[in-house]
Amino acid sequence: MNLFVETLGFGIVSGCVIALGAVGFSVQFGISNVLNVAYGTFLTLAAYLGYLLNVEHFNQWLSVVVVGMAIAVLSVVYNRLLPGRLMRRGAGFVTTLIATVWAGIGMLYVIVVIAGPTARTYQVDNGRTLTFAAFVLTTSQLVVIGAALALMFAYHLLLTQTQLGKAMRATSVNPVVARSCGIPVSRVIDAAWFISGLLCGMSGVVLALTTVTFGSTLGTTFLIYMIAAAVFGGIGQPYGAMVGGLVVGLATQLVGAYSSPAYEDVAAFVILTAMLLVRPRGLFGTAATRSLRLAGG
Amino acid sequence: MSPVDYYVTILAVYMGTDLIAAWGLNLEFGVTGVPNLAYIVFFACGSYTYAVLTVGPASQFGGSESYIIGARLDPAVAILVAMVASALVGVIIGLTGLRRLRLDYQALAFLIISFIAIGVVGADGAIFNGLPGMSLIPNPLGTGKGAATAWEYVGVVALGCVFAVLLVRQLGRGPLGRALRAIRDDEEAASAVGKNVLWMRLMTQGVGAGLAGLAGALLAGFIGGWSPNAWAYTETMALITVVMIGGRGSIKGVAVGTILVLGGFLQGVQYLPTLPGRPGTTEDLGWILAAAAAIFFIFVRPQGLFPERRPKLALLPARVDAAPVSSTDPTAEVLTQAAGRSAAARTDGPAAGAVGATELAAHHVRLVTRRMPDGVDAVRAPGGPILQVRSLVRSYGGVRAVDEASFSVPYGSIVGLIGPNGAGKSTALGIISGFIKPDAGRVELDGLDVTRLPSYRRARIGLVRTFQLAREFPRLTSLENLLVAPLHQRGEHVTASIVGKAAYGAQEAALVDRARQLIELFGLAHLADAPAGSLSGGQKRLLELMRALMLDPKLLLLDEPMAGLSPAITERLENACLALREAGVSVLLVEHELGSVDRLCDNVIMMAQGRVLAEGAMEDLRRSVDVQDAYFVG
Amino acid sequence: MAAKVKRLRRQPRLTGVLRGSIRIAGVAAGGALLATVTAGVAGAGTSSSGQYQVLVNAPFTGSTASLGSFIDLPCKAAARVIDQAGGVLGKKLGCTPVNNYGDPADAVPALERAFATDKTLVMAVGLDSATAATTAPLVERQKLPFFTTNGLTSFDRQTNPYFWRMSPSDNQNGAAYSAAAARLHYKKVAVIYANNIGAAGNIPGTNAAAKKLKLTITSNLTIPGDQTSYSSIVERVVAGKPQALIFYADTQTTATFLSNYSQLTGGKLPPMITAEASIAPTYITALQKVISTRYIEKDIYFVGQTMTKSQAAFTNFSHAMKAIGAPGGTINGVISSLFTGINIMSLAIDMAHSTKGTVYNADILKIVTARKGAVKVHTYAQGLAALKHHHAIQYVGTSGAIKFNKYHNFVGSWGVNHITASGTPSQVFKLAGTTVLADAG
């Protein structure tokens, strides 16, 4: 029983780490309909930038925010240069996807050329290990959970309570109609990429703080979890992505605790895919999600 | 045999196997539009199947290796089995709920499947020896060590290429290729014109996976080893890049793309001058260059080096005599005349291209009669219902979009279905045409219960719909859009398509003629060879109607056809509807333009909040207080 | 507004012109590419720093690039000592890295290209587990002797004459970990292997030997690499109360796992028996950030090759590594076996007076085998000098006398080492090869 409760705790921690990135991914996919594989490279980049600060003994939580902002800006610039531009030209979904794959590869190898292929290790301050009920968590894990929940809540408020949020939702349903309603769509898209970049950057550093060591493969490894979580939740649905992230975290930890750990990642993917087949629009996806012509253009 | 020979033969084998796979992917993704981001899994499936069938049992390694089977089969048999096994896996994945997902979700689900497959094979050492993978895989041509063997192998791979290119070429051309491209351009619209989308998708996924399996078996047999490191998802991305840079749907393009992307890049990088420092820096820089090149290509040639070309059928000489109609058929003459007249009229003035009611009526009398060879009069007396809808219910998250709606459409009549936004009209239409499943209720066509029939089968028995937003097949020509629709096309069968024109040419020629006449009747002959995507909104509407007519419908379901059309095109459409009624085609017209409803409909059904509120002549409905309330207040 | 319209109108023509020029550029680029390829095949050389080249086959790019990043070091070190001693047949030795991408399919054309374009290759090293299945036959076809680091058990009874493996196969290594645990008098061990190509192959050997040695395995887990957390797995391991861990994973997984472990147990970790092969340049620095240096130096037992058997050979090796600026953590058995291999092959060339594999390959066995009247040599320079005086020689490397079985596979002993934080190994005890091999079954 103790092991079970503990495992739930570990699952929530891993889940929150994945969820941060998954929500970011979901935001950009939901609003501009770009499956941005280069997101993984931004995660890796964030981990390296965070490492540079870590070496200088920068406060680890402050570095999460600083790197988050840096990646946010880069993300906006990147979208304007590549996916956004392609979408405006009417490029299809797969075309844009492949362009982002190559952009991701290109940027990743820039990182590799500069940083080399060997792993880096953060000096992590985990704080005290706290035990309540049967949960065993460190203070830094609590910070991660708290921050993830707070960010989700903030994003929820943004979507529901602000003008920008309404404009974002409108754009995600139908950008053409949104534009004709006087919504400055390109600025809304910038905002979306900024937010997703912010979450991506923060998630990259948090990932590295959690795994302690990382290399150039960090982004691609975790991107696929994030994609799975985001799809499972229903693209563009932050709560869905959050739940998806938790499913990944809990599935991997539970399989690790009770079954053959070698299958823990596979198990997470299988659960998410199976759920998707049961609910083809994703957990929180609505009928209003627009269908698209994938092959067109 | 010199090292250069070995190098050249190896490059040839790699290019060849990549080419087989790329052609398979092109059929699946480029032609049919299945976003198979797990394609390399099928390649690996072929490799592994070949490996476990040809190597000896795992027990020979005394427990340090483990894999299934180990049958020492004859390599030729093993290659065939590998192909079939991959094809089967392709079909099985095609059969899962995956196909019901949105296309972008499908792409992602495929991507995740790719990770699941590699995860399972890597984690479960007992299937294919886990991460170390299979080794000592026998070469299909034996273990000979002379030059002859390597060059012979190139020959075997070349044979594989010939097989692959013939297969994908034959399947991707003619009526079958047209139908596949229709599915790619718009899956729902394709099923709305009676295409069995599931079967066609499964067919291409099977063939695509089978070719990948063939390529995988040939490669694994050649290099003698195979492990999870060889089939990361990035390999699929590389193959998709090949198809995109070459040109989706273009066989030649894919060949050029393979040589350029896989050959040119992978080999080219190794000729960059070696940089000082850590080994591998050169390759890393090479990846950066490759990425830049790929993005550059996507920007400047989004359609690829060889954009897909569609046949220009309007320029072919007319072959009316080839029509499977008896030459004594008097309507044939009328039709030709009508065609001539409307073509002439087009140049005269504003009324240009208006559809002559008599011509269209004649056209359809002929069509409908042809369907009933026993001389049964297709045009039954108006009165009995062609469509009977009973107590339809459909809810979305607690809201009843259609709530116990019952109504009918009599033979040979135009029935209007009106109501405010959200009244449930489009949902009702979706249920009738089979695109939306009802929670309860019954749909009967001509007395036959069709509630459980899939949409394409309904289209095939004459229940044909159009869409609220015109859904043409944008990358097919206008004429091809019409040609997608007809039933019983011999060229849509896999065997006939492989045999080629000899098997379907005559029928195709007749259909082309018919389509040309129709497109001329509607005054769009000058756009016959233009890609349908380039047509104006109104022209697309007309095109969609023509496409529906090519199916010889008994009942047409038109979803707001007049919305946003110019008066001239509205008039054309209205005339067409009247002509169709004369020809005995019944129409259920969902419409907001009450003027059109007034002019066309014999009877009007008014829906609000999912229920049928009133029914009767339009003028009576206008006077009803209920109706006014529903429309203008509620 | 008007300006906007104008700009929109002009665009298509502009792209038209652009496309035209792109097309020309494309054709030109394609032609240039073709020209380079043909020129390359025709024999344009690669990186040459010597007149005779050692082919170093390893993953230098891709996800396993961190493995490849130090495999070229032993070649550089060996080339240095060989050149200082006067070269091979009086000529300079250089290293030609050939990327195998860590991919058994992509490795093949890269290797064949090297054979086609570089006529100066005289020997090869590397060919790790990820790609050896497809690359070893190619090197054999070129009749190029090679010392491989792969641990694939499918090569345990291989008959390729040019294949030489100085390191044990994974199965044997696996047994050695159990043997080490038994020798340290542990009764209950947890066996944890990362699911990667180097580690997973050890499992059958470990289990078989543990059974024979009556070790109780408290948990037997294969863990996936690169996870956010191994906490639940750690709890599972802790619950079994093992006296020691048999653990083998890459640097990243090891650091994450140990970090989770010490987090959950308040820093209390049972001693760990691990593979010397897992030591990579950043291994120690990574571990230092998550666990105490004391634990690293005292409680981790690295099972690998005996390292200090011949002090002269070891000094020769470690000095050469330092001289080429090799990072800490690279003074280990895998690296030293490649260094030794290059020395042996070079001496064989000198002995046979031929760089042809068909000629000198037979001398490799002679050079390592103890024979009557043979002079024991520990460095290339000593060997060369002895050969010049027409003495028969026996090369004794960092791991002592070298033995091969009839399959050219390793038969020798294991060293169980501690390592200092600066990367210097010291042997704790030795495991006799014969007993371990018997345990492996």
mmCIF file with all atom_site columns, C-alpha atoms in Angstrom, chain B residues 22 41 80 105 153 182 188 200 244 256 261 264 268 270 280 318 326 378 397 400 456 476 515 523 532 565:
data_model
loop_
_atom_site.group_PDB
_atom_site.id
_atom_site.type_symbol
_atom_site.label_atom_id
_atom_site.label_alt_id
_atom_site.label_comp_id
_atom_site.label_asym_id
_atom_site.label_entity_id
_atom_site.label_seq_id
_atom_site.pdbx_PDB_ins_code
_atom_site.Cartn_x
_atom_site.Cartn_y
_atom_site.Cartn_z
_atom_site.occupancy
_atom_site.B_iso_or_equiv
_atom_site.pdbx_formal_charge
_atom_site.auth_seq_id
_atom_site.auth_comp_id
_atom_site.auth_asym_id
_atom_site.auth_atom_id
_atom_site.pdbx_PDB_model_num
ATOM 1  C CA . ALA B 1 22  ? 9.595   5.568   -51.143 1.00 0.00 ? 22  ALA B CA 1
ATOM 2  C CA . VAL B 1 41  ? 7.857   0.125   -38.944 1.00 0.00 ? 41  VAL B CA 1
ATOM 3  C CA . LEU B 1 80  ? 7.599   -13.276 -50.084 1.00 0.00 ? 80  LEU B CA 1
ATOM 4  C CA . TYR B 1 105 ? -4.406  13.081  -35.000 1.00 0.00 ? 105 TYR B CA 1
ATOM 5  C CA . TYR B 1 153 ? 22.154  -8.531  -55.815 1.00 0.00 ? 153 TYR B CA 1
ATOM 6  C CA . ALA B 1 182 ? -10.215 11.857  -54.339 1.00 0.00 ? 182 ALA B CA 1
ATOM 7  C CA . GLU B 1 188 ? -15.863 12.448  -46.698 1.00 0.00 ? 188 GLU B CA 1
ATOM 8  C CA . MET B 1 200 ? -9.273  1.703   -50.728 1.00 0.00 ? 200 MET B CA 1
ATOM 9  C CA . MET B 1 244 ? 7.637   15.896  -50.661 1.00 0.00 ? 244 MET B CA 1
ATOM 10 C CA . VAL B 1 256 ? 14.612  11.914  -58.236 1.00 0.00 ? 256 VAL B CA 1
ATOM 11 C CA . VAL B 1 261 ? 17.853  13.400  -50.621 1.00 0.00 ? 261 VAL B CA 1
ATOM 12 C CA . GLY B 1 264 ? 22.967  12.924  -52.520 1.00 0.00 ? 264 GLY B CA 1
ATOM 13 C CA . GLY B 1 268 ? 27.516  13.857  -50.158 1.00 0.00 ? 268 GLY B CA 1
ATOM 14 C CA . GLN B 1 270 ? 30.969  12.280  -46.400 1.00 0.00 ? 270 GLN B CA 1
ATOM 15 C CA . GLY B 1 280 ? 31.681  13.687  -36.416 1.00 0.00 ? 280 GLY B CA 1
ATOM 16 C CA . ALA B 1 318 ? -15.345 12.875  -78.493 1.00 0.00 ? 318 ALA B CA 1
ATOM 17 C CA . SER B 1 326 ? -27.799 1.803   -77.817 1.00 0.00 ? 326 SER B CA 1
ATOM 18 C CA . ALA B 1 378 ? -38.154 4.936   -63.223 1.00 0.00 ? 378 ALA B CA 1
ATOM 19 C CA . GLY B 1 397 ? -23.429 16.237  -25.014 1.00 0.00 ? 397 GLY B CA 1
ATOM 20 C CA . ARG B 1 400 ? -30.722 17.134  -28.686 1.00 0.00 ? 400 ARG B CA 1
ATOM 21 C CA . TYR B 1 456 ? -20.889 5.219   -49.492 1.00 0.00 ? 456 TYR B CA 1
ATOM 22 C CA . LEU B 1 476 ? -8.206  16.814  -59.503 1.00 0.00 ? 476 LEU B CA 1
ATOM 23 C CA . ALA B 1 515 ? -18.945 13.995  -68.044 1.00 0.00 ? 515 ALA B CA 1
ATOM 24 C CA . GLY B 1 523 ? -21.465 25.899  -68.826 1.00 0.00 ? 523 GLY B CA 1
ATOM 25 C CA . ALA B 1 532 ? -11.123 22.074  -59.178 1.00 0.00 ? 532 ALA B CA 1
ATOM 26 C CA . LEU B 1 565 ? -24.113 32.531  -54.712 1.00 0.00 ? 565 LEU B CA 1
#
